[in-house]
Amino acid sequence: MVRLPEIFFWMSEDERWRYKFVFQALILLVPVVGLVALLGWMTIICDSLRAGRQDVAPSGFHLRRGVKPFAVGIVYWIGLGVPLSGLRYADELWAGRLPLNAVATIYNDLALVSYVILIVPLFVATDRGGFLGGLNVVHVVLSIVRRPIRTVVAALVVLLSIVIGIVGFALIVTAPFTITYAASVVATIAAWWSLPRPAAQAEPPERPVTATGAPVPFRPPGVEPEA
């Protein structure tokens, strides 16, 4: 499994990582289909890392794997956007007599932060439980509560990945490649986030004691005690 300090450069261990990134980035140029394929590519990377393999997923149209996280992401995006639209509409209806515009601005910022925090837990929940697993809000929230530190780290990595993806737009041509690289980083942090928590170290079994309270000495099986 990739360790946390290696999430940004472990891909170079795969001899064909350059070709895989380039071809997947070119597929990303196809509207909608490219994004769904990229999400499917991410799920394969995440599953591979969880299984202990450090190989970049083959490039391709992984639509069957990507359609579920794509649909779940749209549902949550709409769900977080409905209250914002309601606040905007109410502000116009009341002609600005209430400070609803300021409330809408604050809500918009909080919704964006929430979406960033939810990306990794939702991705993992959808990968494991399918579309309904991603929509199980209670399970998603509980998984975040059980991993507070990991969730914060994952959110910071997602933010950094978003910045990396946006940087590519400065040169326009490089945007598909930076987005593809950022997607691989998000898939890696999702695999790290989903690791089981270290179990508490088991306590050694208590040794039996005699009637006087002294520990019974070790005796190999089949050996009778001396009279």
XYZ file of N, CA and C in Angstrom:
681
model
N 0.835 -1.191 0.000
C 0.000 0.000 0.000
C 0.874 1.247 0.000
N 0.466 2.261 -0.750
C 1.216 3.510 -0.828
C 1.135 4.245 0.503
N 2.276 4.708 0.985
C 2.298 5.499 2.205
C 1.943 6.942 1.889
N 1.524 7.662 2.915
C 1.046 9.031 2.721
C 2.071 9.935 2.045
N 3.367 9.899 2.419
C 4.325 10.789 1.744
C 4.547 10.463 0.266
N 4.065 9.293 -0.193
C 4.336 8.872 -1.570
C 3.165 9.108 -2.521
N 2.096 9.717 -2.045
C 0.881 9.765 -2.860
C 1.043 10.599 -4.125
N 2.027 11.485 -4.163
C 2.171 12.366 -5.322
C 3.138 11.823 -6.377
N 3.901 10.793 -6.039
C 4.903 10.356 -7.016
C 5.034 8.841 -7.136
N 4.195 8.063 -6.473
C 4.314 6.609 -6.573
C 4.053 6.126 -7.999
N 3.312 6.894 -8.794
C 2.943 6.468 -10.148
C 4.166 6.208 -11.023
N 5.266 6.898 -10.716
C 6.469 6.743 -11.536
C 7.079 5.353 -11.419
N 6.642 4.557 -10.428
C 7.154 3.197 -10.297
C 6.612 2.285 -11.392
N 5.505 2.689 -12.011
C 4.955 1.931 -13.135
C 5.696 2.353 -14.403
N 6.301 1.401 -15.089
C 7.121 1.726 -16.259
C 6.312 2.383 -17.376
N 5.018 2.094 -17.461
C 4.185 2.620 -18.545
C 3.259 3.738 -18.074
N 3.592 4.379 -16.962
C 2.689 5.378 -16.416
C 2.516 6.565 -17.357
N 3.567 6.944 -18.098
C 3.451 8.097 -19.003
C 2.407 7.843 -20.084
N 2.464 6.651 -20.682
C 1.521 6.334 -21.755
C 0.090 6.263 -21.212
N -0.058 5.671 -20.039
C -1.388 5.549 -19.451
C -1.984 6.922 -19.143
N -1.166 7.816 -18.620
C -1.647 9.159 -18.307
C -2.012 9.921 -19.583
N -1.173 9.819 -20.591
C -1.416 10.560 -21.836
C -2.703 10.091 -22.498
N -2.889 8.780 -22.617
C -4.082 8.262 -23.287
C -5.348 8.575 -22.492
N -5.263 8.470 -21.154
C -6.445 8.789 -20.346
C -6.760 10.279 -20.420
N -5.737 11.114 -20.510
C -5.955 12.554 -20.660
C -6.603 12.874 -22.000
N -6.220 12.166 -23.047
C -6.834 12.388 -24.356
C -8.299 11.954 -24.351
N -8.603 10.866 -23.646
C -9.999 10.438 -23.528
C -10.822 11.482 -22.783
N -10.182 12.170 -21.842
C -10.876 13.206 -21.071
C -11.393 14.332 -21.957
N -10.830 14.501 -23.129
C -11.273 15.555 -24.043
C -12.666 15.289 -24.598
N -13.136 14.047 -24.526
C -14.494 13.728 -24.990
C -15.488 14.246 -23.954
N -16.411 15.113 -24.315
C -17.346 15.688 -23.334
C -18.128 14.613 -22.583
N -18.252 14.776 -21.297
C -19.012 13.914 -20.382
C -18.428 12.494 -20.347
N -18.341 11.848 -21.490
C -17.824 10.477 -21.544
C -16.408 10.415 -20.982
N -15.595 11.408 -21.307
C -14.225 11.432 -20.813
C -14.168 11.546 -19.305
N -15.080 12.342 -18.716
C -15.110 12.491 -17.263
C -15.557 11.200 -16.588
N -16.579 10.553 -17.149
C -17.039 9.276 -16.596
C -15.927 8.232 -16.685
N -15.226 8.197 -17.817
C -14.114 7.255 -17.977
C -13.005 7.538 -16.970
N -12.750 8.816 -16.691
C -11.719 9.181 -15.719
C -12.100 8.697 -14.324
N -13.375 8.838 -13.949
C -13.829 8.358 -12.643
C -13.697 6.839 -12.543
N -14.020 6.142 -13.636
C -13.827 4.697 -13.633
C -12.368 4.310 -13.506
N -11.507 5.052 -14.164
C -10.060 4.842 -14.069
C -9.587 5.036 -12.633
N -10.152 6.035 -11.946
C -9.801 6.296 -10.553
C -10.220 5.139 -9.647
N -11.408 4.583 -9.873
C -11.859 3.469 -9.027
C -10.960 2.246 -9.186
N -10.476 2.011 -10.405
C -9.575 0.875 -10.623
C -8.252 1.098 -9.895
N -7.738 2.325 -9.937
C -6.504 2.642 -9.207
C -6.711 2.439 -7.713
N -7.835 2.924 -7.199
C -8.125 2.801 -5.767
C -8.207 1.335 -5.353
N -8.920 0.530 -6.120
C -9.040 -0.896 -5.803
C -7.687 -1.595 -5.875
N -6.881 -1.233 -6.862
C -5.565 -1.845 -7.018
C -4.664 -1.530 -5.827
N -4.698 -0.294 -5.363
C -3.870 0.096 -4.220
C -4.337 -0.600 -2.947
N -5.636 -0.716 -2.776
C -6.151 -1.402 -1.590
C -5.769 -2.877 -1.589
N -5.614 -3.437 -2.781
C -5.218 -4.843 -2.892
C -3.710 -5.030 -2.760
N -2.959 -3.930 -2.607
C -1.519 -4.026 -2.430
C -0.710 -3.925 -3.698
N -1.368 -3.623 -4.829
C -0.648 -3.482 -6.101
C -0.446 -2.004 -6.401
N 0.760 -1.636 -6.782
C 1.072 -0.245 -7.091
C 1.264 -0.077 -8.592
N 0.202 -0.322 -9.319
C 0.216 -0.173 -10.768
C -0.845 0.838 -11.174
N -0.478 1.734 -12.074
C -1.458 2.672 -12.620
C -2.430 1.892 -13.497
N -3.712 2.180 -13.356
C -4.730 1.451 -14.121
C -4.543 1.684 -15.616
N -4.826 0.689 -16.428
C -4.730 0.882 -17.883
C -5.696 1.972 -18.344
N -5.284 2.741 -19.306
C -6.168 3.781 -19.836
C -7.279 3.135 -20.652
N -8.422 3.788 -20.689
C -9.537 3.236 -21.448
C -10.851 3.871 -21.055
N -11.921 3.438 -21.716
C -13.264 3.949 -21.433
C -13.900 3.085 -20.338
N -13.543 3.376 -19.121
C -14.048 2.602 -17.985
C -15.408 3.163 -17.554
N -16.362 3.121 -18.461
C -17.649 3.773 -18.217
C -18.470 3.030 -17.170
N -18.424 1.725 -17.172
C -19.229 0.961 -16.215
C -18.801 1.253 -14.782
N -17.507 1.437 -14.561
C -17.011 1.745 -13.218
C -17.215 3.202 -12.860
N -17.273 4.063 -13.862
C -17.322 5.492 -13.576
C -18.701 6.099 -13.497
N -19.718 5.409 -14.024
C -21.042 6.025 -14.085
C -21.652 6.190 -12.692
N -21.344 5.279 -11.770
C -21.931 5.372 -10.426
C -21.383 6.561 -9.635
N -20.050 6.726 -9.520
C -19.565 7.931 -8.827
C -19.961 9.216 -9.532
N -20.094 9.182 -10.851
C -20.534 10.367 -11.588
C -21.962 10.734 -11.195
N -22.848 9.732 -11.139
C -24.242 9.989 -10.782
C -24.372 10.449 -9.332
N -23.616 9.822 -8.427
C -23.668 10.215 -7.017
C -23.171 11.644 -6.839
N -22.109 11.998 -7.544
C -21.588 13.362 -7.459
C -22.606 14.390 -7.921
N -23.343 14.079 -8.977
C -24.369 15.003 -9.470
C -25.488 15.160 -8.442
N -25.910 14.039 -7.827
C -26.986 14.095 -6.836
C -26.595 14.986 -5.663
N -25.385 14.824 -5.153
C -24.949 15.642 -4.022
C -24.754 17.097 -4.439
N -24.272 17.320 -5.649
C -24.092 18.693 -6.128
C -25.441 19.402 -6.209
N -26.455 18.698 -6.720
C -27.799 19.284 -6.793
C -28.366 19.479 -5.389
N -28.165 18.472 -4.521
C -28.683 18.570 -3.165
C -28.108 19.751 -2.399
N -26.823 20.012 -2.572
C -26.211 21.164 -1.908
C -26.575 22.471 -2.594
N -26.951 22.405 -3.873
C -27.263 23.626 -4.607
C -28.689 24.103 -4.462
N -29.612 23.201 -4.096
C -31.027 23.591 -3.973
C -31.235 24.667 -2.905
N -30.687 24.523 -1.688
C -30.864 25.601 -0.702
C -30.301 26.936 -1.175
N -29.186 26.904 -1.898
C -28.609 28.149 -2.410
C -29.562 28.818 -3.392
N -30.142 28.036 -4.289
C -31.104 28.598 -5.242
C -32.319 29.148 -4.510
N -32.752 28.443 -3.449
C -33.887 28.927 -2.669
C -33.594 30.254 -1.991
N -32.386 30.397 -1.452
C -32.010 31.659 -0.813
C -31.927 32.789 -1.829
N -31.376 32.514 -2.999
C -31.298 33.540 -4.048
C -32.697 33.976 -4.481
N -33.585 32.999 -4.652
C -34.947 33.321 -5.083
C -35.680 34.121 -4.012
N -35.511 33.714 -2.738
C -36.170 34.447 -1.653
C -35.641 35.869 -1.543
N -34.348 36.057 -1.802
C -33.773 37.403 -1.749
C -34.380 38.300 -2.826
N -34.578 37.745 -4.023
C -35.221 38.530 -5.081
C -36.685 38.782 -4.760
N -37.342 37.794 -4.149
C -38.760 37.937 -3.828
C -38.994 39.025 -2.793
N -38.089 39.122 -1.831
C -38.218 40.124 -0.777
C -37.502 41.420 -1.122
N -36.995 41.497 -2.323
C -36.373 42.735 -2.823
C -35.246 43.220 -1.915
N -34.505 42.293 -1.351
C -33.342 42.667 -0.556
C -33.658 43.216 0.812
N -34.923 43.083 1.274
C -35.269 43.622 2.594
C -34.682 42.777 3.723
N -34.346 41.543 3.418
C -33.694 40.668 4.390
C -32.272 40.360 3.912
N -31.359 40.111 4.843
C -29.956 39.857 4.437
C -29.753 38.450 3.878
N -30.650 38.047 2.985
C -30.562 36.688 2.453
C -29.397 36.519 1.491
N -28.998 37.610 0.842
C -27.869 37.516 -0.084
C -26.581 37.166 0.660
N -26.396 37.786 1.836
C -25.216 37.473 2.647
C -25.276 36.036 3.160
N -26.480 35.606 3.553
C -26.650 34.225 4.010
C -26.342 33.251 2.877
N -26.798 33.586 1.669
C -26.543 32.730 0.510
C -25.049 32.640 0.210
N -24.343 33.749 0.360
C -22.898 33.743 0.114
C -22.169 32.852 1.114
N -22.556 32.978 2.390
C -21.936 32.147 3.427
C -22.252 30.672 3.185
N -23.520 30.402 2.840
C -23.910 29.014 2.579
C -23.143 28.448 1.385
N -22.954 29.243 0.366
C -22.226 28.783 -0.815
C -20.800 28.367 -0.450
N -20.143 29.184 0.378
C -18.779 28.847 0.802
C -18.759 27.558 1.629
N -19.720 27.436 2.552
C -19.781 26.235 3.384
C -20.102 24.996 2.551
N -20.965 25.159 1.550
C -21.324 24.026 0.691
C -20.123 23.557 -0.121
N -19.324 24.496 -0.606
C -18.133 24.119 -1.370
C -17.130 23.372 -0.492
N -16.942 23.861 0.740
C -16.035 23.176 1.667
C -16.562 21.777 1.993
N -17.881 21.689 2.219
C -18.487 20.388 2.517
C -18.305 19.419 1.359
N -18.439 19.919 0.138
C -18.299 19.048 -1.030
C -16.872 18.518 -1.137
N -15.911 19.381 -0.836
C -14.510 18.943 -0.862
C -14.266 17.861 0.194
N -14.853 18.049 1.378
C -14.693 17.056 2.442
C -15.362 15.738 2.069
N -16.483 15.822 1.354
C -17.261 14.628 1.031
C -16.700 13.827 -0.138
N -15.849 14.429 -0.947
C -15.410 13.769 -2.182
C -14.825 12.385 -1.918
N -13.860 12.295 -1.020
C -13.203 11.004 -0.761
C -14.147 10.005 -0.085
N -14.851 10.371 1.013
C -15.785 9.399 1.605
C -16.867 8.936 0.640
N -17.384 9.838 -0.184
C -18.403 9.454 -1.161
C -17.818 8.529 -2.224
N -16.613 8.830 -2.656
C -15.956 8.001 -3.671
C -15.781 6.571 -3.157
N -15.313 6.443 -1.914
C -15.095 5.115 -1.332
C -16.422 4.400 -1.105
N -17.423 5.130 -0.570
C -18.726 4.509 -0.308
C -19.376 4.019 -1.595
N -19.251 4.794 -2.673
C -19.828 4.390 -3.954
C -19.062 3.225 -4.556
N -17.749 3.235 -4.405
C -16.936 2.143 -4.944
C -17.264 0.825 -4.256
N -17.574 0.898 -2.962
C -17.857 -0.327 -2.207
C -19.328 -0.740 -2.286
N -20.232 0.239 -2.194
C -21.655 -0.089 -2.111
C -22.479 0.299 -3.309
N -21.840 0.793 -4.358
C -22.581 1.178 -5.544
C -23.329 2.491 -5.361
N -24.313 2.724 -6.224
C -25.059 3.983 -6.211
C -25.771 4.194 -4.879
N -26.440 3.157 -4.372
C -27.156 3.283 -3.103
C -26.191 3.473 -1.938
N -25.018 2.868 -2.023
C -24.022 3.071 -0.979
C -23.563 4.515 -0.901
N -23.422 5.161 -2.060
C -23.043 6.565 -2.067
C -24.135 7.476 -1.555
N -25.394 7.064 -1.713
C -26.518 7.877 -1.245
C -26.881 7.605 0.209
N -26.213 6.652 0.832
C -26.456 6.364 2.244
C -25.747 7.424 3.090
N -26.447 8.528 3.315
C -25.840 9.684 3.985
C -25.381 9.324 5.390
N -26.182 8.545 6.098
C -25.830 8.178 7.476
C -24.511 7.411 7.504
N -24.369 6.450 6.610
C -23.129 5.661 6.566
C -21.935 6.546 6.207
N -22.132 7.462 5.272
C -21.038 8.348 4.864
C -20.611 9.239 6.024
N -21.592 9.798 6.736
C -21.275 10.677 7.870
C -20.571 9.894 8.973
N -21.046 8.686 9.256
C -20.406 7.870 10.292
C -18.972 7.509 9.916
N -18.733 7.252 8.641
C -17.366 6.940 8.209
C -16.449 8.142 8.395
N -16.992 9.343 8.218
C -16.202 10.558 8.447
C -15.918 10.732 9.931
N -16.932 10.473 10.766
C -16.768 10.622 12.213
C -15.735 9.629 12.741
N -15.702 8.433 12.167
C -14.739 7.422 12.627
C -13.313 7.737 12.194
N -13.169 8.561 11.161
C -11.828 8.884 10.649
C -11.655 10.408 10.553
N -11.725 11.126 11.647
C -11.662 12.593 11.557
C -10.333 13.112 11.023
N -9.227 12.550 11.512
C -7.914 13.034 11.067
C -7.681 12.668 9.608
N -8.015 11.438 9.245
C -7.848 11.027 7.850
C -8.710 11.881 6.920
N -9.904 12.228 7.376
C -10.791 13.036 6.538
C -10.211 14.420 6.307
N -9.635 15.006 7.349
C -9.013 16.329 7.197
C -7.836 16.254 6.227
N -6.996 15.233 6.394
C -5.845 15.065 5.492
C -6.321 14.855 4.062
N -7.337 14.014 3.885
C -7.860 13.747 2.545
C -8.427 15.013 1.915
N -9.128 15.826 2.706
C -9.690 17.072 2.175
C -8.584 18.026 1.728
N -7.502 18.099 2.500
C -6.382 18.964 2.116
C -5.727 18.475 0.827
N -5.586 17.156 0.692
C -5.005 16.601 -0.536
C -5.922 16.864 -1.725
N -7.230 16.746 -1.520
C -8.182 17.042 -2.598
C -8.074 18.502 -3.021
N -7.964 19.401 -2.040
C -7.802 20.824 -2.369
C -6.539 21.055 -3.189
N -5.451 20.427 -2.773
C -4.198 20.570 -3.512
C -4.328 19.982 -4.916
N -5.055 18.885 -5.037
C -5.271 18.283 -6.355
C -6.091 19.203 -7.249
N -7.079 19.878 -6.663
C -7.877 20.838 -7.438
C -6.995 21.965 -7.955
N -6.094 22.438 -7.094
C -5.167 23.494 -7.516
C -4.286 22.999 -8.662
N -3.789 21.766 -8.546
C -2.949 21.198 -9.611
C -3.727 21.125 -10.913
N -4.981 20.692 -10.829
C -5.798 20.610 -12.033
C -6.056 21.964 -12.658
N -6.280 22.980 -11.813
C -6.560 24.328 -12.326
C -5.327 24.944 -12.963
N -4.147 24.628 -12.415
C -2.910 25.195 -12.965
C -2.770 24.856 -14.441
N -3.239 23.687 -14.835
C -3.131 23.291 -16.237
C -3.879 24.204 -17.184
N -4.925 24.875 -16.685
C -5.692 25.778 -17.541
C -4.904 27.033 -17.900
N -3.816 27.293 -17.170
C -2.996 28.458 -17.499
C -2.406 28.322 -18.896
N -2.082 27.087 -19.272
C -1.545 26.841 -20.612
C -2.565 26.162 -21.524
N -3.773 25.953 -21.002
C -4.905 25.375 -21.740
C -4.595 23.957 -22.219
N -3.527 23.803 -22.997
C -3.229 22.503 -23.590
C -2.917 21.464 -22.517
N -2.329 21.887 -21.418
C -1.903 20.929 -20.394
C -3.022 20.566 -19.424
N -4.174 21.208 -19.512
C -5.256 20.973 -18.557
C -5.665 19.504 -18.463
N -5.887 18.794 -19.577
C -6.278 17.382 -19.446
C -5.238 16.536 -18.715
N -3.971 16.870 -18.872
C -2.913 16.080 -18.244
C -2.811 16.380 -16.750
N -2.933 17.645 -16.372
C -2.890 17.973 -14.944
C -4.130 17.448 -14.225
N -5.279 17.471 -14.895
C -6.499 16.931 -14.289
C -6.376 15.420 -14.099
N -5.808 14.745 -15.086
C -5.622 13.294 -14.974
C -4.669 12.950 -13.835
N -3.585 13.703 -13.717
C -2.654 13.470 -12.613
C -3.337 13.742 -11.276
N -4.087 14.847 -11.196
C -4.794 15.169 -9.957
C -5.793 14.076 -9.598
N -6.441 13.497 -10.608
C -7.397 12.413 -10.356
C -6.702 11.193 -9.769
N -5.508 10.889 -10.240
C -4.769 9.746 -9.689
C -4.376 9.995 -8.236
N -4.084 11.243 -7.900
C -3.752 11.582 -6.513
C -4.977 11.407 -5.621
N -6.141 11.850 -6.100
C -7.374 11.695 -5.323
C -7.696 10.213 -5.125
N -7.513 9.407 -6.165
C -7.747 7.967 -6.033
C -6.797 7.352 -5.009
N -5.568 7.845 -4.966
C -4.589 7.327 -4.008
C -4.965 7.688 -2.583
N -5.359 8.937 -2.357
C -5.730 9.346 -0.999
C -7.015 8.656 -0.574
N -7.886 8.313 -1.531
C -9.103 7.563 -1.201
C -8.754 6.157 -0.722
N -7.774 5.529 -1.378
C -7.332 4.199 -0.942
C -6.711 4.274 0.450
N -5.925 5.307 0.710
C -5.317 5.486 2.034
C -6.386 5.745 3.083
N -7.370 6.577 2.742
C -8.436 6.917 3.692
C -9.260 5.692 4.069
N -9.453 4.778 3.128
C -10.328 3.628 3.360
C -9.646 2.483 4.084
N -8.356 2.606 4.374
C -7.665 1.533 5.092
C -8.312 1.312 6.453
N -8.413 0.068 6.907
C -8.984 -0.180 8.236
C -8.122 0.453 9.310
N -8.799 0.930 10.329
C -8.064 1.539 11.435
C -7.260 0.479 12.175
N -6.053 0.829 12.645
C -5.243 -0.161 13.370
C -5.959 -0.639 14.622
N -6.107 -1.933 14.736
C -6.802 -2.499 15.894
C -5.938 -2.377 17.140
N -6.609 -2.265 18.226
C -5.871 -2.179 19.492
C -5.102 -3.471 19.729
N -3.911 -3.324 20.251
C -3.059 -4.494 20.472
C -3.705 -5.426 21.489
N -3.815 -6.671 21.124
C -4.474 -7.643 22.004
C -3.652 -7.855 23.267
N -4.358 -7.908 24.398
C -3.667 -8.130 25.657
C -3.284 -9.604 25.769
N -2.113 -9.899 26.351
C -1.706 -11.306 26.500
C -2.657 -12.039 27.433
N -2.968 -13.292 27.139
C -3.895 -14.044 28.008
C -3.312 -14.220 29.404
N -4.207 -14.199 30.375
C -3.766 -14.357 31.752
C -3.355 -15.805 32.011
N -2.254 -15.960 32.752
C -1.789 -17.300 33.097
C -2.603 -17.816 34.271
N -2.926 -19.099 34.262
C -3.662 -19.648 35.409
C -2.802 -19.615 36.667
N -3.461 -19.543 37.803
C -2.751 -19.483 39.081
C -3.189 -20.652 39.939
N -2.342 -20.982 40.913
C -2.651 -22.057 41.858
C -3.528 -21.518 42.970
N -3.868 -22.394 43.910
C -4.722 -21.982 45.027
C -4.040 -20.939 45.888
N -2.706 -20.944 45.924
C -1.977 -19.961 46.726
C -1.790 -18.640 45.997
N -2.179 -18.588 44.746
C -2.032 -17.350 43.987
C -0.799 -17.309 43.131
N 0.085 -18.324 43.210
C 1.300 -18.343 42.394
C 0.969 -18.818 40.987
N 1.629 -18.270 39.965
C 1.364 -18.701 38.585
C 1.720 -20.162 38.386
N 0.916 -20.866 37.635
C 1.193 -22.266 37.328
C 2.357 -22.330 36.353
N 3.416 -23.091 36.637
C 4.562 -23.170 35.710
C 4.155 -23.813 34.396
N 4.862 -23.429 33.354
C 4.561 -23.966 32.021
C 4.868 -25.452 31.968
N 3.952 -26.214 31.386
C 4.157 -27.640 31.230
C 3.775 -28.025 29.812
N 4.687 -28.634 29.044
C 4.367 -29.034 27.674
C 3.163 -29.953 27.649
N 2.398 -29.942 26.563
C 1.237 -30.824 26.458
C 1.643 -32.286 26.558
N 0.855 -33.069 27.292
C 1.107 -34.508 27.415
C 2.034 -34.879 28.546
N 2.619 -33.900 29.218
C 3.535 -34.179 30.326
C 2.760 -34.027 31.620
N 2.687 -35.087 32.402
C 1.952 -35.062 33.652
C 2.799 -34.423 34.744
N 2.166 -33.697 35.659
C 2.938 -33.105 36.761
C 3.474 -34.179 37.696
N 4.620 -33.896 38.323
C 5.214 -34.849 39.256
C 4.380 -34.920 40.520
N 4.321 -36.121 41.092
C 3.536 -36.315 42.308
C 4.233 -35.660 43.494
